[in-house]
PDB file of C-alpha atoms in Angstrom:
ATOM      1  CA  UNK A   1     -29.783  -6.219  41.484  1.00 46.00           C
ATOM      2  CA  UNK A   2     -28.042  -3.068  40.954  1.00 51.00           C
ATOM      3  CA  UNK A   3     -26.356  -1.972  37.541  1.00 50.00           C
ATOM      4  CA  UNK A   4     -23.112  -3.714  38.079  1.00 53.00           C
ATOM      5  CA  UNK A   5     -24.612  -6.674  38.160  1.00 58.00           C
ATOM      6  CA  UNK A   6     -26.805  -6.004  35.003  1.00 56.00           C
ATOM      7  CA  UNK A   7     -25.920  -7.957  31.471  1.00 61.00           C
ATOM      8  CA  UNK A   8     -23.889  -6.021  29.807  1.00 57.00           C
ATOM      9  CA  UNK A   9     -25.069  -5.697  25.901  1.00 58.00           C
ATOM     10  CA  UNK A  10     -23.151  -7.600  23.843  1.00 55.00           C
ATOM     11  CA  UNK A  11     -21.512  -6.095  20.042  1.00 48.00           C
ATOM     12  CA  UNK A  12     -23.973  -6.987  17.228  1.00 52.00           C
ATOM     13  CA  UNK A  13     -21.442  -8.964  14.886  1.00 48.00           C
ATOM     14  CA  UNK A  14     -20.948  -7.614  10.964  1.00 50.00           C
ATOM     15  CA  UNK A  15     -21.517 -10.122   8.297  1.00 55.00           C
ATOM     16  CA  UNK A  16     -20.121  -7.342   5.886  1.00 63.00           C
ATOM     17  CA  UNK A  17     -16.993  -8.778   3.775  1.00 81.00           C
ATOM     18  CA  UNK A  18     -13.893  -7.072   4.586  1.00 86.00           C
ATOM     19  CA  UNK A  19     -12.545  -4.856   1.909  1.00 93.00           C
ATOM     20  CA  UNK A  20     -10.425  -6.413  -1.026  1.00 96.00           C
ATOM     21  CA  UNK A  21      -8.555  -5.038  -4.018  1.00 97.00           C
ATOM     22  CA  UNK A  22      -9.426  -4.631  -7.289  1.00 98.00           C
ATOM     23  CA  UNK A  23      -8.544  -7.409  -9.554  1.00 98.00           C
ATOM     24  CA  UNK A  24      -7.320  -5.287 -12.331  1.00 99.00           C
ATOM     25  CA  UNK A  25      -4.897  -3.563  -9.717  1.00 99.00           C
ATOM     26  CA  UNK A  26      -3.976  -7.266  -8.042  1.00 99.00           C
ATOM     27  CA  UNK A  27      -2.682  -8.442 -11.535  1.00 99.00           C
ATOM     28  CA  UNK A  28      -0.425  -5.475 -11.995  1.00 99.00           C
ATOM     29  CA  UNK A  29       1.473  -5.461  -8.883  1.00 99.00           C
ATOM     30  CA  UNK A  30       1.304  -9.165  -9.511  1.00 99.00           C
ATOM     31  CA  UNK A  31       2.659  -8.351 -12.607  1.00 99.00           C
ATOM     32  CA  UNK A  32       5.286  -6.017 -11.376  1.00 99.00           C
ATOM     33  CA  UNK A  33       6.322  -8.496  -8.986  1.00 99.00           C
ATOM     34  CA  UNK A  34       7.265 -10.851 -11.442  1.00 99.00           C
ATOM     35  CA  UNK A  35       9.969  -7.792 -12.658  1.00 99.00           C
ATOM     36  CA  UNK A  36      11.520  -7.243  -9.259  1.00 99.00           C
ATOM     37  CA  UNK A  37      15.169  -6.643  -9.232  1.00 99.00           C
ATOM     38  CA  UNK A  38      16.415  -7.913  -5.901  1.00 98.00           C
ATOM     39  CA  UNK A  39      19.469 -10.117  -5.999  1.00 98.00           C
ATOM     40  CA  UNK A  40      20.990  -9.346  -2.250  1.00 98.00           C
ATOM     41  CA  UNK A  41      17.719  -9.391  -0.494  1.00 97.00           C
ATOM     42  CA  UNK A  42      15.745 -11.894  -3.061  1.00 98.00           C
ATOM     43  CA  UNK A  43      12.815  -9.845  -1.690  1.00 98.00           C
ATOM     44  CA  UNK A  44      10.490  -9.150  -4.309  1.00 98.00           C
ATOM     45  CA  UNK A  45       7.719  -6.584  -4.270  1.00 99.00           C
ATOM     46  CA  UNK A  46       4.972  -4.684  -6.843  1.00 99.00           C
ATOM     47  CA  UNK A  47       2.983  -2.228  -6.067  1.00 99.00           C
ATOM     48  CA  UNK A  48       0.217  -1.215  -8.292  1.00 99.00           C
ATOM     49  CA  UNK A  49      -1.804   2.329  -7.972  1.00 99.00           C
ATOM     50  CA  UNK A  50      -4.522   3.944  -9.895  1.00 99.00           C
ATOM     51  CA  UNK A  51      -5.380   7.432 -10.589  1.00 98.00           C
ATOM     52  CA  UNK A  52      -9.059   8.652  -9.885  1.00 97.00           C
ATOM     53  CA  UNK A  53      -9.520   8.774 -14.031  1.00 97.00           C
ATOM     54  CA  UNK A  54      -8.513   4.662 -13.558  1.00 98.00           C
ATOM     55  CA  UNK A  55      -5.489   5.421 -15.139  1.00 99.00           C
ATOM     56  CA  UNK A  56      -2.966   2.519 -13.602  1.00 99.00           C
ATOM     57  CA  UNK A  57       0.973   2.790 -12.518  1.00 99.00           C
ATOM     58  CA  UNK A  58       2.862   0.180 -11.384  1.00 99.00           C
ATOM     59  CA  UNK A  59       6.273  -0.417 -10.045  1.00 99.00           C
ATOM     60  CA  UNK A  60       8.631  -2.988  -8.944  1.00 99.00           C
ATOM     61  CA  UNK A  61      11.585  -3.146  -6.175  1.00 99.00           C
ATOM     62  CA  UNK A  62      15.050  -2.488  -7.913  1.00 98.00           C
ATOM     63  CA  UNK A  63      18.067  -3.070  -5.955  1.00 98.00           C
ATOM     64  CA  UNK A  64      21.396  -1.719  -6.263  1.00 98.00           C
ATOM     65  CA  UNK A  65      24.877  -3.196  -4.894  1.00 97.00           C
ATOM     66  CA  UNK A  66      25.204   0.524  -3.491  1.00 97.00           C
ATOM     67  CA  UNK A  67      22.014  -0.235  -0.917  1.00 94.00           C
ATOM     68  CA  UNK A  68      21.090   3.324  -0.604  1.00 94.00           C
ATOM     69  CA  UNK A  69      20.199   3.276  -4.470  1.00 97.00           C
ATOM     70  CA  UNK A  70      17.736   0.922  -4.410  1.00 97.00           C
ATOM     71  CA  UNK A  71      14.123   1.515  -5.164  1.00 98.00           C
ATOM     72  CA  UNK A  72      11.340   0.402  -3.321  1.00 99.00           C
ATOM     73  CA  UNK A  73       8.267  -0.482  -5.305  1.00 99.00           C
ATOM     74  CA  UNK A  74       5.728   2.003  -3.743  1.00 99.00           C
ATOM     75  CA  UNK A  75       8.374   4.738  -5.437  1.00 98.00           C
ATOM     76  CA  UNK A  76       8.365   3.162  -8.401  1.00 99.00           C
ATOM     77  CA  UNK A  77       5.179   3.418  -9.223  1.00 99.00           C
ATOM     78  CA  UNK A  78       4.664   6.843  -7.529  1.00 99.00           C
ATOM     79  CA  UNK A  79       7.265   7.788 -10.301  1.00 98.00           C
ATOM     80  CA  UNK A  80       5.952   6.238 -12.778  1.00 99.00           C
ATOM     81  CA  UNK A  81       2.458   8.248 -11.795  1.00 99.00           C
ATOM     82  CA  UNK A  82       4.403  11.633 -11.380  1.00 99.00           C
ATOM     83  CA  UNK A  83       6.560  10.991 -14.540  1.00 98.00           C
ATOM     84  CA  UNK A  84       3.290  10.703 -16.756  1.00 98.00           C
ATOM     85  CA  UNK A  85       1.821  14.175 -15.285  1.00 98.00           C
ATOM     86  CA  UNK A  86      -1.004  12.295 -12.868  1.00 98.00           C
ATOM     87  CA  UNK A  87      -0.342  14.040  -9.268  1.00 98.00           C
ATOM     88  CA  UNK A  88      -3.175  11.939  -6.786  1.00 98.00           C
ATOM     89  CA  UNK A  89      -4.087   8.453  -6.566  1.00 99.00           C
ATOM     90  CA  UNK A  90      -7.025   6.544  -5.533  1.00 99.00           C
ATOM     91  CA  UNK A  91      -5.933   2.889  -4.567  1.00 99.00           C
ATOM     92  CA  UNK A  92      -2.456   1.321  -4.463  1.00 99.00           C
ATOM     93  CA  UNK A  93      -1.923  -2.262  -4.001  1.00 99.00           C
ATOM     94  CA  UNK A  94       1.288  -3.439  -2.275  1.00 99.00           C
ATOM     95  CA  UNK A  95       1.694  -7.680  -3.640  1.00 99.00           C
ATOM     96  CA  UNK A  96       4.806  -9.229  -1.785  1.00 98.00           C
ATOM     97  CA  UNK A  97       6.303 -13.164  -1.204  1.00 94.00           C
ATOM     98  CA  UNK A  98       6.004 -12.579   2.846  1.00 96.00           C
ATOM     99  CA  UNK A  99       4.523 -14.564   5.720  1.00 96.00           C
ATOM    100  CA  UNK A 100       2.024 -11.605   6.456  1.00 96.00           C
ATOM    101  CA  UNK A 101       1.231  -8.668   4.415  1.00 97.00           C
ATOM    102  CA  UNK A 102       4.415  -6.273   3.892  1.00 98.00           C
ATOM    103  CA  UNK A 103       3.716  -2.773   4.550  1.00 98.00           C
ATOM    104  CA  UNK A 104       5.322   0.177   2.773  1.00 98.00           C
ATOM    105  CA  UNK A 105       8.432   1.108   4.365  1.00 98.00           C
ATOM    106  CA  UNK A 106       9.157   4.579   6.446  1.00 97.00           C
ATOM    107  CA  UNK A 107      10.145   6.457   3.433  1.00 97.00           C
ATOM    108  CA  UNK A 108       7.852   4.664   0.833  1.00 98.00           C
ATOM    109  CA  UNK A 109       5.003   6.164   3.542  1.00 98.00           C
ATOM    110  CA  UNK A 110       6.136   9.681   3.471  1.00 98.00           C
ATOM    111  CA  UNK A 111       6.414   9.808  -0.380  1.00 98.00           C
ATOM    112  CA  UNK A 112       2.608   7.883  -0.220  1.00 99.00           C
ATOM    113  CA  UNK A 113       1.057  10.685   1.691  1.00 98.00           C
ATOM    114  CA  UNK A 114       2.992  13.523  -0.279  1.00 97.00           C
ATOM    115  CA  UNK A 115       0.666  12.674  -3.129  1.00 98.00           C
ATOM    116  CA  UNK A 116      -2.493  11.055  -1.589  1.00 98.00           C
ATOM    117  CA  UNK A 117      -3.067  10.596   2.336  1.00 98.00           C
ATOM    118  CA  UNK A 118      -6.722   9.611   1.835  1.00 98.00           C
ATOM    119  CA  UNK A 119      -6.008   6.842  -0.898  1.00 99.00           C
ATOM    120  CA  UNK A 120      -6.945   3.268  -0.080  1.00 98.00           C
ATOM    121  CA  UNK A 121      -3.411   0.440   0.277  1.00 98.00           C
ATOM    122  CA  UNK A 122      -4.091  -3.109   0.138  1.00 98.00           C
ATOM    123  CA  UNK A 123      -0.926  -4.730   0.945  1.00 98.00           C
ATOM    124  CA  UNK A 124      -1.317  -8.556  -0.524  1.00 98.00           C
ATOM    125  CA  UNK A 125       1.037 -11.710   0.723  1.00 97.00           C
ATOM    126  CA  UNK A 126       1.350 -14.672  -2.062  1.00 96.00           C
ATOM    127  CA  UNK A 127      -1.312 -16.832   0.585  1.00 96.00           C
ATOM    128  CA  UNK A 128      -3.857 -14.007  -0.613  1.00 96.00           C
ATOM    129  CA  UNK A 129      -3.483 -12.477   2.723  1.00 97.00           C
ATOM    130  CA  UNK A 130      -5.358  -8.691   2.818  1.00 97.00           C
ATOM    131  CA  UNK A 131      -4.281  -5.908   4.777  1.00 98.00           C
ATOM    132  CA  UNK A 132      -5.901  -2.633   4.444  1.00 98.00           C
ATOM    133  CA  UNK A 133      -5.878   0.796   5.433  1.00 98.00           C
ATOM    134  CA  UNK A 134      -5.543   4.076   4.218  1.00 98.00           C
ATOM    135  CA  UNK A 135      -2.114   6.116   3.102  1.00 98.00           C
ATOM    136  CA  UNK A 136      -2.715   7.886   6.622  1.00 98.00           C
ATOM    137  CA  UNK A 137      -3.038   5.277   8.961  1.00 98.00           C
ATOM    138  CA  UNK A 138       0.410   4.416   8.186  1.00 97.00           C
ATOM    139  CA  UNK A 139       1.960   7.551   8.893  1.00 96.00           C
ATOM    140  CA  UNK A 140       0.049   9.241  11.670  1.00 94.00           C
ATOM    141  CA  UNK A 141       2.569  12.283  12.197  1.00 93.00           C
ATOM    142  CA  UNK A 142       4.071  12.947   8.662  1.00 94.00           C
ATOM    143  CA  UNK A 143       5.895  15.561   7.847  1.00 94.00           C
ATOM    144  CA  UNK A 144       4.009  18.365   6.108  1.00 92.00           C
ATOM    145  CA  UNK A 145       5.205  21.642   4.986  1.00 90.00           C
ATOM    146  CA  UNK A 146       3.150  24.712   6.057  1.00 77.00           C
ATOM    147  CA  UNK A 147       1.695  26.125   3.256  1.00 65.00           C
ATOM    148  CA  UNK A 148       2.151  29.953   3.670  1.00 48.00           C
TER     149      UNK A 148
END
């Protein structure tokens, strides 16, 4: 027998639970959900975050007849956040009406990273579908400005 033909070890499996988000945080982008503004696309989305002192934003999609002036939810609450003087965040939660989890759009991942690339995202479907990852993982090559 040489080592070709040797069993190959196989990968122990994990009985660890895969990550979830924090009920406080699920209720408020539920929450903000429920305010959504989105009468062309009649896709609603809130995103929740919170601030490493627990402090908690949240933020709804608001459409505009005028496309380009819409607001996506992630920005919303990233305003909300920037408005009150906070400038990081620890955990945003993403809670959307979609067959699979939505993820935050192009833009909505730039402004994300801006403030916190490390911060956990669960993005939540209404079927209680998880996705998670960090700010980063979305946006492998953002744009940064060298600090001089």
């Amino acid at each position: 027998m040489n080592n070709h033909d040797a069993p190959k070890p196989q990968p122990t499996p994990t009985t660890s639970p895969a990550p979830q988000p924090d009920p406080e945080l699920l209720a408020a982008a539920k929450a903000a959900f429920e305010n959504a503004y989105a009468p062309y696309s009649r896709f609603r989305v809130g995103a929740a975050l919170r601030t490493p002192d627990g402090r908690i934003f949240s933020g709804a999609n608001v459409e505009n007849a005028s496309y380009g002036l819409g607001r996506c939810a992630e920005q919303s609450a990233i305003q909300a956040m920037a408005s009150a003087g906070e400038r990081t965040f620890s955990e945003l939660v993403v809670y959307a009406d979609a067959p699979t989890p939505a993820t935050p759009c192009g833009a909505c991942r730039q402004v994300l990273f801006e403030f916190s690339p490390a911060a956990q995202v669960f993005c939540v479907n209404t079927e209680a579908q998880v996705l998670h990852r960090q700010v980063a993982d979305f946006l492998p090559y953002a744009f940064q400005l060298e600090e001089g």
